[in-house]
PDB file of C-alpha atoms in Angstrom:
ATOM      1  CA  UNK A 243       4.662  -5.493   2.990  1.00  0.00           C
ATOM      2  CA  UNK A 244       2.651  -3.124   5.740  1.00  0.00           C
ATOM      3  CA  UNK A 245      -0.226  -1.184   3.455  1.00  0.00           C
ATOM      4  CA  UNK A 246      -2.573   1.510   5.504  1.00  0.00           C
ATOM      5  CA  UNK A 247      -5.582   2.365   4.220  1.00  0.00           C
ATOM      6  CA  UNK A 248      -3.979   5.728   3.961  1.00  0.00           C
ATOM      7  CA  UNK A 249      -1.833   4.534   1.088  1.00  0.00           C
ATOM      8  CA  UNK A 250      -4.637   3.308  -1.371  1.00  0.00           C
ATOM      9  CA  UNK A 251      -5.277   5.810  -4.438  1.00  0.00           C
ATOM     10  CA  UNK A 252      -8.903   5.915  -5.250  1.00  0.00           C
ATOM     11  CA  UNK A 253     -11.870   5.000  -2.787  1.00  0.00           C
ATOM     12  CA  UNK A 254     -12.176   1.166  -3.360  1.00  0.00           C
ATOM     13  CA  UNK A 255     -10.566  -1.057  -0.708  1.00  0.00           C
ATOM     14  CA  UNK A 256      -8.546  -4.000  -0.798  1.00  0.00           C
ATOM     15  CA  UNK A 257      -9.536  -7.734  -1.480  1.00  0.00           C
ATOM     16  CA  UNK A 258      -7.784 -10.835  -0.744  1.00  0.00           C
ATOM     17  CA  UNK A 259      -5.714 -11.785  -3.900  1.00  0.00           C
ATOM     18  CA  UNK A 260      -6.502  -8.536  -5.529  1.00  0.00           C
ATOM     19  CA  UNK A 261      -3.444  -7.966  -7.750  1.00  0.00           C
ATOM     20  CA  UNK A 262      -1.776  -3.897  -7.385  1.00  0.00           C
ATOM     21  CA  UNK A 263       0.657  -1.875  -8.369  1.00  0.00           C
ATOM     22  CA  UNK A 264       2.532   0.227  -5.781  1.00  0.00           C
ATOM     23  CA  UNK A 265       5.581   1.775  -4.634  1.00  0.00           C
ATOM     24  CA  UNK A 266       8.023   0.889  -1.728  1.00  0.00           C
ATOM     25  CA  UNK A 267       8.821   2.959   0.767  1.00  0.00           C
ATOM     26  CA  UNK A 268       9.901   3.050   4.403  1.00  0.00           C
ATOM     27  CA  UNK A 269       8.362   4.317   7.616  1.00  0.00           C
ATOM     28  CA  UNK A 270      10.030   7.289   9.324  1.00  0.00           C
ATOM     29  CA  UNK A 271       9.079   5.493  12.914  1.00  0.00           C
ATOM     30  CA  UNK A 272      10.315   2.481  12.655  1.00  0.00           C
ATOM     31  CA  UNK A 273      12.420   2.058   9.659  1.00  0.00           C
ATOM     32  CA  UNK A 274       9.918  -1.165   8.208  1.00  0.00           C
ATOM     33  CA  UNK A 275       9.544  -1.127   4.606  1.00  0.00           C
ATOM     34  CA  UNK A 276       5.462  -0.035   3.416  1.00  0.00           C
ATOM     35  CA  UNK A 277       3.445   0.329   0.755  1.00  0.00           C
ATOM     36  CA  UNK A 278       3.083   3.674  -0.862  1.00  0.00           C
ATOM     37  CA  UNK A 279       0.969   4.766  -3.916  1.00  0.00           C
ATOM     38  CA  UNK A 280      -1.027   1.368  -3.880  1.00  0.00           C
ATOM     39  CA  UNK A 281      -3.414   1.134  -7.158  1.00  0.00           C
ATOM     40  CA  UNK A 282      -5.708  -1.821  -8.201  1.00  0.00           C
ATOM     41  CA  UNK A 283      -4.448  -2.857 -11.668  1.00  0.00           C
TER      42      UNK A 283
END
């Protein structure tokens, strides 16, 4: 699953293996499913 930076709630970033929660959603573009709402848990 795509994530953009865009998507993460909070200010830390992302590390390998890093478990999160988030929600699925679809680009408007090109129709590819994406990360939405992405939180470290």
């Amino acid at each position: 699953v795509f994530v953009h930076v865009s998507a993460l709630q909070g200010s830390a970033l992302l590390r390998d293996g890093q478990k999160v929660s988030y929600e699925l959603g679809q680009d408007r573009k090109t129709g590819k499913s994406k990360a939405e709402s992405v939180r470290s848990i």
